[in-house]
Tab-separated table of C-alpha atoms in Angstrom:
chain	number	residue	atom	x	y	z
A	1	MET	CA	-1.173	-10.917	-6.018
A	2	ASN	CA	-3.332	-11.432	-9.318
A	3	GLN	CA	-4.759	-14.599	-7.791
A	4	VAL	CA	-6.582	-12.683	-5.234
A	5	LEU	CA	-9.794	-11.865	-7.753
A	6	ASP	CA	-11.732	-14.529	-8.452
A	7	PHE	CA	-14.652	-13.532	-11.050
A	8	SER	CA	-17.096	-16.156	-9.278
A	9	MET	CA	-16.939	-14.127	-6.276
A	10	LEU	CA	-18.398	-11.094	-8.025
A	11	LEU	CA	-21.898	-11.845	-7.040
A	12	PRO	CA	-21.327	-12.589	-3.364
A	13	LEU	CA	-18.998	-9.548	-3.208
A	14	GLY	CA	-21.729	-7.311	-4.853
A	15	SER	CA	-24.262	-8.470	-2.194
A	16	TYR	CA	-21.855	-7.944	0.667
A	17	PHE	CA	-21.166	-4.211	-0.669
A	18	LEU	CA	-25.075	-3.751	-0.939
A	19	VAL	CA	-25.837	-4.972	2.514
A	20	ALA	CA	-22.784	-3.260	4.207
A	21	ALA	CA	-23.815	0.079	2.440
A	22	LEU	CA	-27.580	-0.372	3.643
A	23	ILE	CA	-26.169	-1.066	7.145
A	24	VAL	CA	-23.694	1.940	7.345
A	25	ARG	CA	-26.212	4.593	5.852
A	26	THR	CA	-29.583	3.513	6.670
A	27	ALA	CA	-29.593	1.169	9.963
A	28	PRO	CA	-30.544	2.980	13.296
A	29	ARG	CA	-27.382	3.905	15.168
A	30	ALA	CA	-28.113	1.433	18.078
A	31	LEU	CA	-27.958	-1.408	15.710
A	32	ARG	CA	-25.458	-0.206	12.922
A	33	ASN	CA	-22.169	-1.105	14.522
A	34	PRO	CA	-23.285	-4.928	15.753
A	35	ALA	CA	-24.962	-5.301	12.283
A	36	PHE	CA	-21.901	-4.132	10.470
A	37	ALA	CA	-19.674	-6.297	12.851
A	38	PHE	CA	-21.728	-9.239	11.831
A	39	CYS	CA	-21.741	-8.618	8.265
A	40	ASN	CA	-18.000	-8.303	8.107
A	41	ALA	CA	-17.431	-11.337	10.245
A	42	SER	CA	-19.698	-13.186	8.140
A	43	ALA	CA	-17.862	-12.242	4.702
A	44	LEU	CA	-14.621	-13.248	6.546
A	45	LEU	CA	-15.948	-16.492	7.102
A	46	TYR	CA	-17.644	-16.882	3.582
A	47	PHE	CA	-14.878	-15.504	1.309
A	48	PHE	CA	-11.654	-17.036	2.633
A	49	ASP	CA	-10.359	-20.670	3.009
A	50	TRP	CA	-9.852	-21.585	6.681
A	51	GLY	CA	-8.627	-25.031	5.973
A	52	THR	CA	-9.748	-28.069	7.799
A	53	TRP	CA	-8.424	-27.806	11.355
A	54	SER	CA	-11.148	-27.122	13.449
A	55	GLY	CA	-8.913	-25.151	16.069
A	56	GLY	CA	-7.765	-22.411	13.415
A	57	LEU	CA	-10.837	-20.193	13.322
A	58	ALA	CA	-10.895	-20.546	17.212
A	59	LEU	CA	-7.400	-19.419	17.531
A	60	TYR	CA	-8.066	-16.351	15.324
A	61	CYS	CA	-10.966	-15.262	17.290
A	62	ALA	CA	-9.092	-15.873	20.444
A	63	TRP	CA	-6.113	-13.638	19.424
A	64	THR	CA	-8.817	-10.736	18.266
A	65	LEU	CA	-10.826	-10.935	21.390
A	66	GLY	CA	-7.465	-10.889	23.432
A	67	HIS	CA	-6.521	-7.868	21.883
A	68	TYR	CA	-9.761	-6.144	22.359
A	69	PHE	CA	-9.241	-6.811	26.113
A	70	PHE	CA	-5.980	-4.929	26.200
A	71	VAL	CA	-7.504	-2.013	24.386
A	72	ARG	CA	-10.733	-1.795	26.493
A	73	PHE	CA	-8.410	-1.248	29.460
A	74	MET	CA	-5.632	0.585	28.126
A	75	TYR	CA	-6.023	3.442	30.174
A	76	ARG	CA	-6.140	1.602	33.499
A	77	HIS	CA	-2.281	1.004	33.556
A	78	ARG	CA	0.748	1.613	31.075
A	79	LEU	CA	1.447	-2.248	30.796
A	80	LEU	CA	-1.972	-2.719	29.457
A	81	TYR	CA	-1.419	0.179	26.974
A	82	LEU	CA	1.801	-1.420	25.869
A	83	ALA	CA	0.241	-4.806	25.575
A	84	ALA	CA	-2.527	-3.391	23.356
A	85	MET	CA	0.330	-1.923	20.976
A	86	LEU	CA	2.628	-5.012	21.034
A	87	PHE	CA	0.096	-7.914	21.212
A	88	PRO	CA	-1.152	-7.927	17.702
A	89	LEU	CA	2.951	-7.678	16.473
A	90	LEU	CA	3.827	-10.704	18.714
A	91	VAL	CA	1.152	-12.647	17.026
A	92	LEU	CA	2.536	-11.438	13.552
A	93	VAL	CA	6.049	-12.518	14.574
A	94	TRP	CA	4.846	-15.913	15.811
A	95	SER	CA	3.234	-16.473	12.413
A	96	LYS	CA	6.396	-15.724	10.473
A	97	VAL	CA	8.822	-17.530	12.746
A	98	GLY	CA	7.234	-19.733	15.278
A	99	ALA	CA	4.223	-21.048	13.594
A	100	GLY	CA	6.450	-24.190	12.563
A	101	TRP	CA	7.144	-25.182	16.163
A	102	THR	CA	3.520	-24.638	17.306
A	103	GLN	CA	2.581	-26.774	14.534
A	104	GLU	CA	4.663	-29.553	15.656
A	105	PHE	CA	3.586	-29.040	19.345
A	106	LEU	CA	-0.024	-29.669	17.835
A	107	VAL	CA	0.842	-32.580	15.922
A	108	GLN	CA	2.311	-33.990	19.245
A	109	ALA	CA	-0.910	-33.209	21.051
A	110	GLY	CA	-3.179	-35.110	18.181
A	111	ALA	CA	-3.877	-32.555	15.617
A	112	ASN	CA	-3.606	-33.895	12.100
A	113	ARG	CA	-0.512	-32.384	10.090
A	114	GLU	CA	-2.478	-32.335	6.856
A	115	ASP	CA	-5.205	-30.156	8.347
A	116	LEU	CA	-2.816	-27.999	10.108
A	117	ALA	CA	-0.984	-27.330	6.701
A	118	THR	CA	-4.242	-25.944	5.119
A	119	TRP	CA	-4.790	-23.239	7.659
A	120	SER	CA	-3.451	-19.840	7.706
A	121	MET	CA	-4.352	-16.296	9.454
A	122	VAL	CA	-6.258	-14.732	6.861
A	123	GLY	CA	-5.225	-11.113	6.521
A	124	LEU	CA	-2.837	-11.416	9.659
A	125	SER	CA	-0.140	-8.639	8.503
A	126	PHE	CA	-2.110	-5.656	7.819
A	127	MET	CA	-4.561	-6.380	10.416
A	128	ALA	CA	-1.862	-6.714	12.950
A	129	PHE	CA	-0.503	-3.382	11.941
A	130	ARG	CA	-3.876	-1.585	12.079
A	131	LEU	CA	-4.858	-3.108	15.564
A	132	SER	CA	-1.276	-2.275	16.944
A	133	ILE	CA	-1.431	1.562	15.831
A	134	LEU	CA	-5.183	1.552	17.399
A	135	PRO	CA	-4.262	2.373	20.829
A	136	VAL	CA	-1.637	4.876	19.707
A	137	GLU	CA	-4.392	6.747	17.766
A	138	LEU	CA	-6.776	6.764	20.815
A	139	ARG	CA	-4.279	7.866	23.197
A	140	ALA	CA	-3.195	10.726	20.897
A	141	ARG	CA	-6.670	12.039	20.375
A	142	ASN	CA	-7.802	11.150	23.825
A	143	LEU	CA	-10.700	9.054	22.530
A	144	PRO	CA	-12.275	6.452	24.449
A	145	PRO	CA	-11.732	2.641	23.660
A	146	PRO	CA	-14.303	1.191	20.985
A	147	ASP	CA	-17.232	-0.752	22.039
A	148	PRO	CA	-16.946	-4.581	20.985
A	149	ALA	CA	-19.029	-4.097	17.892
A	150	THR	CA	-16.969	-1.111	16.559
A	151	TYR	CA	-13.809	-2.719	17.240
A	152	LEU	CA	-14.774	-5.931	15.261
A	153	SER	CA	-16.079	-3.811	12.209
A	154	PHE	CA	-12.906	-2.050	12.250
A	155	ALA	CA	-10.836	-5.162	12.602
A	156	PHE	CA	-12.611	-7.204	10.066
A	157	PHE	CA	-13.315	-4.630	7.654
A	158	LEU	CA	-13.281	-6.637	4.385
A	159	PRO	CA	-11.823	-4.226	1.756
A	160	THR	CA	-8.872	-3.469	3.829
A	161	LEU	CA	-8.219	-6.956	5.424
A	162	LEU	CA	-5.905	-8.483	2.694
A	163	VAL	CA	-3.580	-5.771	1.383
A	164	GLY	CA	-4.461	-2.760	3.207
A	165	PRO	CA	-4.344	0.145	3.204
A	166	ILE	CA	-3.421	0.473	6.931
A	167	SER	CA	-6.493	2.918	7.501
A	168	ALA	CA	-6.798	4.784	10.715
A	169	TYR	CA	-9.387	4.224	13.053
A	170	PRO	CA	-10.408	7.788	13.829
A	171	ARG	CA	-11.299	8.335	10.000
A	172	PHE	CA	-12.990	5.051	9.830
A	173	VAL	CA	-15.533	6.031	12.633
A	174	GLN	CA	-15.802	9.366	11.507
A	175	SER	CA	-16.782	8.328	8.085
A	176	MET	CA	-19.373	5.920	9.381
A	177	ASP	CA	-21.006	8.781	11.207
A	178	ASP	CA	-20.680	11.127	8.401
A	179	SER	CA	-22.256	8.499	5.911
A	180	HIS	CA	-25.483	7.599	8.213
A	181	GLY	CA	-28.529	8.777	6.340
A	182	HIS	CA	-26.452	10.027	3.208
A	183	TRP	CA	-26.014	8.347	0.067
A	184	PRO	CA	-22.880	9.301	-2.106
A	185	GLU	CA	-22.454	10.244	-5.576
A	186	ALA	CA	-21.637	6.766	-6.859
A	187	ILE	CA	-19.858	7.907	-10.184
A	188	PRO	CA	-16.458	8.741	-8.443
A	189	ALA	CA	-16.316	5.681	-6.416
A	190	LEU	CA	-17.043	3.554	-9.476
A	191	CYS	CA	-14.498	5.533	-11.515
A	192	GLN	CA	-11.843	4.532	-8.704
A	193	LEU	CA	-13.271	0.890	-9.099
A	194	LEU	CA	-12.575	0.938	-12.645
A	195	VAL	CA	-9.195	2.625	-12.463
A	196	GLY	CA	-8.156	0.126	-10.263
A	197	ALA	CA	-9.353	-2.870	-12.112
A	198	VAL	CA	-7.625	-1.553	-15.149
A	199	LYS	CA	-4.315	-1.306	-13.216
A	200	TYR	CA	-4.754	-4.482	-11.626
A	201	LEU	CA	-5.994	-6.726	-14.400
A	202	VAL	CA	-4.434	-5.070	-17.528
A	203	LEU	CA	-1.386	-3.144	-16.905
A	204	ALA	CA	-0.022	-5.304	-14.061
A	205	THR	CA	-0.564	-8.360	-16.460
A	206	VAL	CA	1.336	-6.705	-19.341
A	207	CYS	CA	4.149	-5.551	-17.205
A	208	ASP	CA	4.297	-9.159	-15.610
A	209	GLN	CA	5.466	-10.473	-19.089
A	210	LEU	CA	8.539	-8.293	-18.841
A	211	SER	CA	9.355	-9.213	-15.242
A	212	PHE	CA	11.587	-12.137	-13.964
A	213	SER	CA	8.893	-14.751	-14.061
A	214	GLY	CA	7.447	-13.877	-17.527
A	215	TYR	CA	10.641	-12.875	-19.253
A	216	PHE	CA	14.075	-13.455	-17.469
A	217	TRP	CA	13.502	-16.896	-16.160
A	218	ASP	CA	12.088	-18.344	-19.580
A	219	HIS	CA	14.966	-20.903	-19.609
A	220	ASN	CA	16.879	-19.008	-22.413
A	221	GLN	CA	20.394	-17.310	-21.856
A	222	HIS	CA	20.035	-13.304	-20.867
A	223	GLY	CA	22.517	-10.613	-20.067
A	224	LEU	CA	22.650	-7.663	-18.043
A	225	PRO	CA	20.280	-5.511	-20.406
A	226	GLU	CA	17.482	-8.100	-19.855
A	227	LEU	CA	18.123	-8.232	-16.055
A	228	LEU	CA	17.462	-4.468	-16.112
A	229	VAL	CA	14.507	-4.778	-18.319
A	230	SER	CA	13.084	-7.406	-15.806
A	231	GLY	CA	13.600	-5.162	-12.845
A	232	VAL	CA	11.753	-2.206	-14.563
A	233	GLY	CA	9.168	-4.835	-15.671
A	234	PHE	CA	8.643	-6.195	-12.225
A	235	TYR	CA	8.779	-2.639	-10.468
A	236	LEU	CA	6.007	-1.466	-12.616
A	237	TYR	CA	4.123	-4.854	-12.201
A	238	VAL	CA	4.291	-4.332	-8.429
A	239	TYR	CA	2.933	-0.914	-8.571
A	240	PHE	CA	0.068	-1.389	-11.084
A	241	SER	CA	-0.857	-4.608	-9.266
A	242	PHE	CA	-0.682	-3.216	-5.721
A	243	SER	CA	-2.075	0.332	-6.409
A	244	GLY	CA	-4.636	-1.107	-8.652
A	245	PHE	CA	-5.841	-3.443	-5.948
A	246	CYS	CA	-5.812	-0.522	-3.420
A	247	GLU	CA	-7.743	1.823	-5.722
A	248	PHE	CA	-10.376	-1.001	-6.218
A	249	CYS	CA	-10.572	-1.449	-2.164
A	250	ILE	CA	-10.824	2.462	-1.661
A	251	GLY	CA	-13.472	2.741	-4.298
A	252	ALA	CA	-15.302	0.012	-2.862
A	253	ALA	CA	-15.148	1.286	0.590
A	254	ARG	CA	-16.230	4.770	-0.504
A	255	LEU	CA	-19.498	2.804	-2.050
A	256	ILE	CA	-20.228	1.487	1.358
A	257	GLY	CA	-19.573	4.836	3.230
A	258	ILE	CA	-16.201	4.311	4.491
A	259	GLU	CA	-13.273	6.538	3.816
A	260	ILE	CA	-9.737	4.894	3.890
A	261	ASP	CA	-6.467	6.441	3.323
A	262	ASP	CA	-4.749	6.526	-0.139
A	263	ASN	CA	-1.659	4.441	-0.495
A	264	PHE	CA	-0.155	5.678	-3.693
A	265	ARG	CA	0.497	9.321	-5.045
A	266	ASN	CA	2.350	9.039	-8.343
A	267	PRO	CA	5.357	7.211	-6.722
A	268	LEU	CA	6.631	6.584	-10.395
A	269	ALA	CA	7.668	10.328	-10.730
A	270	SER	CA	9.645	10.662	-7.402
A	271	ARG	CA	12.974	12.532	-7.761
A	272	ASN	CA	14.485	10.536	-5.086
A	273	LEU	CA	14.014	7.679	-2.492
A	274	GLN	CA	12.772	10.036	0.216
A	275	VAL	CA	10.096	11.388	-1.959
A	276	PHE	CA	9.406	7.812	-3.399
A	277	TRP	CA	8.867	6.522	0.199
A	278	GLY	CA	6.316	9.442	0.906
A	279	THR	CA	4.111	8.387	-2.085
A	280	TRP	CA	4.784	4.680	-2.177
A	281	HIS	CA	2.775	2.450	0.302
A	282	ILE	CA	1.876	5.526	2.174
A	283	THR	CA	0.310	3.989	5.174
A	284	LEU	CA	2.919	1.420	5.842
A	285	GLY	CA	5.550	4.140	5.780
A	286	ARG	CA	3.256	6.237	8.133
A	287	TYR	CA	2.854	3.234	10.414
A	288	VAL	CA	6.706	2.451	10.536
A	289	GLY	CA	7.404	6.153	11.114
A	290	SER	CA	4.968	6.259	14.096
A	291	MET	CA	5.991	2.981	15.667
A	292	VAL	CA	9.921	2.858	14.824
A	293	PHE	CA	11.293	5.797	13.529
A	294	THR	CA	10.012	8.539	15.830
A	295	PRO	CA	10.373	6.849	19.122
A	296	LEU	CA	13.522	5.335	18.322
A	297	THR	CA	14.983	8.819	17.170
A	298	LYS	CA	13.710	10.333	20.406
A	299	TRP	CA	15.200	7.524	22.395
A	300	LEU	CA	18.471	7.932	20.707
A	301	VAL	CA	18.438	11.778	20.928
A	302	ARG	CA	18.002	11.436	24.800
A	303	ARG	CA	20.546	9.002	25.114
A	304	TRP	CA	23.313	10.589	22.884
A	305	GLY	CA	22.266	14.089	23.234
A	306	THR	CA	21.290	16.853	20.420
A	307	ASP	CA	24.792	17.246	19.222
A	308	HIS	CA	24.119	13.727	17.526
A	309	LEU	CA	20.756	14.427	16.211
A	310	HIS	CA	21.916	13.414	12.659
A	311	ALA	CA	23.532	10.082	13.917
A	312	ALA	CA	20.417	9.292	15.764
A	313	THR	CA	18.086	10.183	12.606
A	314	VAL	CA	20.273	8.048	10.176
A	315	SER	CA	20.285	5.031	12.640
A	316	SER	CA	16.617	5.258	12.884
A	317	ILE	CA	16.107	5.377	9.195
A	318	LEU	CA	18.176	2.444	8.683
A	319	LEU	CA	16.481	0.406	11.423
A	320	SER	CA	13.020	1.364	9.818
A	321	PHE	CA	13.821	0.026	6.307
A	322	LEU	CA	15.515	-3.176	7.683
A	323	VAL	CA	12.061	-3.628	9.608
A	324	ILE	CA	10.262	-3.001	6.305
A	325	GLY	CA	12.389	-5.376	4.645
A	326	VAL	CA	11.984	-8.230	7.197
A	327	TRP	CA	8.302	-7.715	7.048
A	328	HIS	CA	8.135	-8.400	3.499
A	329	GLY	CA	10.074	-11.634	3.992
A	330	GLN	CA	12.517	-13.338	6.456
A	331	SER	CA	15.244	-14.494	4.028
A	332	TRP	CA	18.561	-12.570	3.529
A	333	ASN	CA	17.697	-10.902	0.140
A	334	PHE	CA	14.588	-8.915	1.997
A	335	LEU	CA	16.866	-7.588	4.517
A	336	LEU	CA	19.337	-6.593	1.880
A	337	PHE	CA	16.510	-5.035	0.225
A	338	GLY	CA	15.529	-2.800	3.276
A	339	ALA	CA	19.178	-1.915	3.829
A	340	MET	CA	19.623	-0.851	0.207
A	341	HIS	CA	16.626	1.557	0.429
A	342	GLY	CA	17.538	2.690	3.989
A	343	LEU	CA	21.091	3.670	2.976
A	344	GLY	CA	19.620	5.195	-0.286
A	345	VAL	CA	17.316	7.517	1.983
A	346	ILE	CA	20.165	8.232	4.205
A	347	VAL	CA	22.280	9.423	1.354
A	348	VAL	CA	19.395	11.519	-0.179
A	349	TYR	CA	18.785	13.214	3.548
A	350	SER	CA	22.317	13.748	4.143
A	351	TRP	CA	22.954	15.250	0.752
A	352	SER	CA	19.751	17.507	1.084
A	353	LEU	CA	21.304	18.948	4.480
A	354	LEU	CA	24.666	19.717	2.646
A	355	LEU	CA	23.186	21.404	-0.125
A	356	LYS	CA	21.046	23.575	1.960
A	357	ARG	CA	24.216	24.388	4.059
A	358	TRP	CA	26.414	25.157	0.707
A	359	LEU	CA	23.750	26.839	-1.277
A	360	GLY	CA	21.415	28.450	1.287
A	361	LEU	CA	17.637	28.162	1.057
A	362	SER	CA	17.305	30.277	-1.936
A	363	GLY	CA	19.790	28.448	-3.738
A	364	TYR	CA	18.382	25.181	-2.710
A	365	ARG	CA	14.967	26.079	-4.041
A	366	ARG	CA	16.736	26.917	-7.472
A	367	TYR	CA	18.494	23.647	-7.361
A	368	LEU	CA	14.930	21.738	-6.796
A	369	ASN	CA	13.440	23.686	-9.512
A	370	ASN	CA	16.065	23.102	-12.199
A	371	ARG	CA	14.448	20.765	-14.849
A	372	SER	CA	17.526	19.270	-15.892
A	373	ILE	CA	18.571	18.306	-12.435
A	374	ALA	CA	15.114	17.006	-11.690
A	375	LEU	CA	15.093	14.876	-14.865
A	376	CYS	CA	18.570	13.349	-13.857
A	377	ALA	CA	17.321	12.726	-10.320
A	378	TRP	CA	14.251	11.001	-11.591
A	379	LEU	CA	16.035	8.717	-13.845
A	380	LEU	CA	18.682	7.748	-11.061
A	381	THR	CA	15.932	7.051	-8.710
A	382	PHE	CA	14.024	5.085	-11.152
A	383	LEU	CA	17.082	3.147	-12.084
A	384	TYR	CA	17.940	2.516	-8.408
A	385	ILE	CA	14.549	1.181	-7.494
A	386	SER	CA	14.585	-1.161	-10.643
A	387	LEU	CA	18.066	-2.745	-9.425
A	388	SER	CA	16.611	-2.981	-5.817
A	389	VAL	CA	13.514	-5.151	-6.889
A	390	ILE	CA	16.079	-7.740	-8.220
A	391	LEU	CA	16.562	-8.460	-4.447
A	392	PHE	CA	12.842	-8.725	-4.065
A	393	ALA	CA	11.519	-10.416	-6.827
A	394	ASN	CA	13.859	-13.403	-6.727
A	395	GLU	CA	14.393	-16.285	-4.271
A	396	PRO	CA	18.109	-16.573	-2.624
A	397	ALA	CA	18.858	-19.544	-4.915
A	398	GLN	CA	17.880	-17.323	-8.100
A	399	LEU	CA	19.918	-14.621	-6.754
A	400	GLU	CA	22.927	-16.876	-6.264
A	401	LEU	CA	22.689	-18.045	-9.732
A	402	LEU	CA	22.677	-14.544	-11.045
A	403	TRP	CA	25.777	-13.593	-8.817
A	404	ARG	CA	27.640	-16.717	-10.479
A	405	GLN	CA	26.411	-15.679	-13.940
A	406	PHE	CA	27.437	-11.917	-13.817
A	407	ARG	CA	30.218	-11.759	-11.309
A	408	GLY	CA	32.943	-12.173	-14.188
A	409	VAL	CA	31.075	-9.671	-16.439
């Protein structure tokens, strides 16, 4: 992730932010959305390497315009609504598991294999999530489909393209309207940019030196204490790197005039995994909750009955975290990482229900306010997450090496 920033791009990026802010805040409303869409599409072309395959950009545009067609007519028929919701996710799944087959097909059709190897779908994961939940947000608020310019502005908005946050469309549009004709106080946004830069460039770099790549896999013999140190180092590295980049993006968007959702709220202080996932990568958790957990729980309750609400809830929790694991990567270690967090959240959820039943609401509040219990809970949560990221940070071959090294300990 630390390779995302390139200081040679500071001047072009500054030019983009200035032009985008001028468009959002001063352009006539009739011209604002087309101009902003053109600005973001131009930035997309300029800042990212599209490879040498001539069909790559055309394919990228085709899937975006195809999705807009479904969104534009989503109120005409339920199937079009479902297509608007599922089409971006199907493209995302194809990019992860079916791109190799497609590449072989294109090679057989005459495309150059070297050209195909250089091409990628820029920002596809987070863009697919933002676009797939767009019809859900529109229907929930009874909003009309966006016009083409507004849709492209939202889809290609540069600050949220690479690593999120998975910002909500209604807030995007509302902040554009609120910012028109107004200039913000730049100091808060610049402070957020500075905080993000310090996290991303300084703190993440320091923590990376204690993670697996910077410490554990240095060709020296290490034991279990060093493994735990590297787990803690990697956990902190991911937090400072990811949250720092998100802070930078949020601050940059605020300078332009677009308010986007926070992605982190001090997750390092979480007393349990349920609290952690409410404060870590917040927009991803909200997305999975809306698209997987809630509809699956409702379906299971209808199928099993309200007497089995707990079973429906824990089943939905586990599947939701398996989805999160697979989204991060397709090898078994990511699936196991998702299962580890899903089971952890299930234990926390079930334990909370038992405590409320045993202690009553007043006793449960005293339990939550007990500082000694809170400290122990925080420490257990911090260590559990630090151990779980061992699965996240290492390739399957490295994990097999660790298993052979420590299974006799």
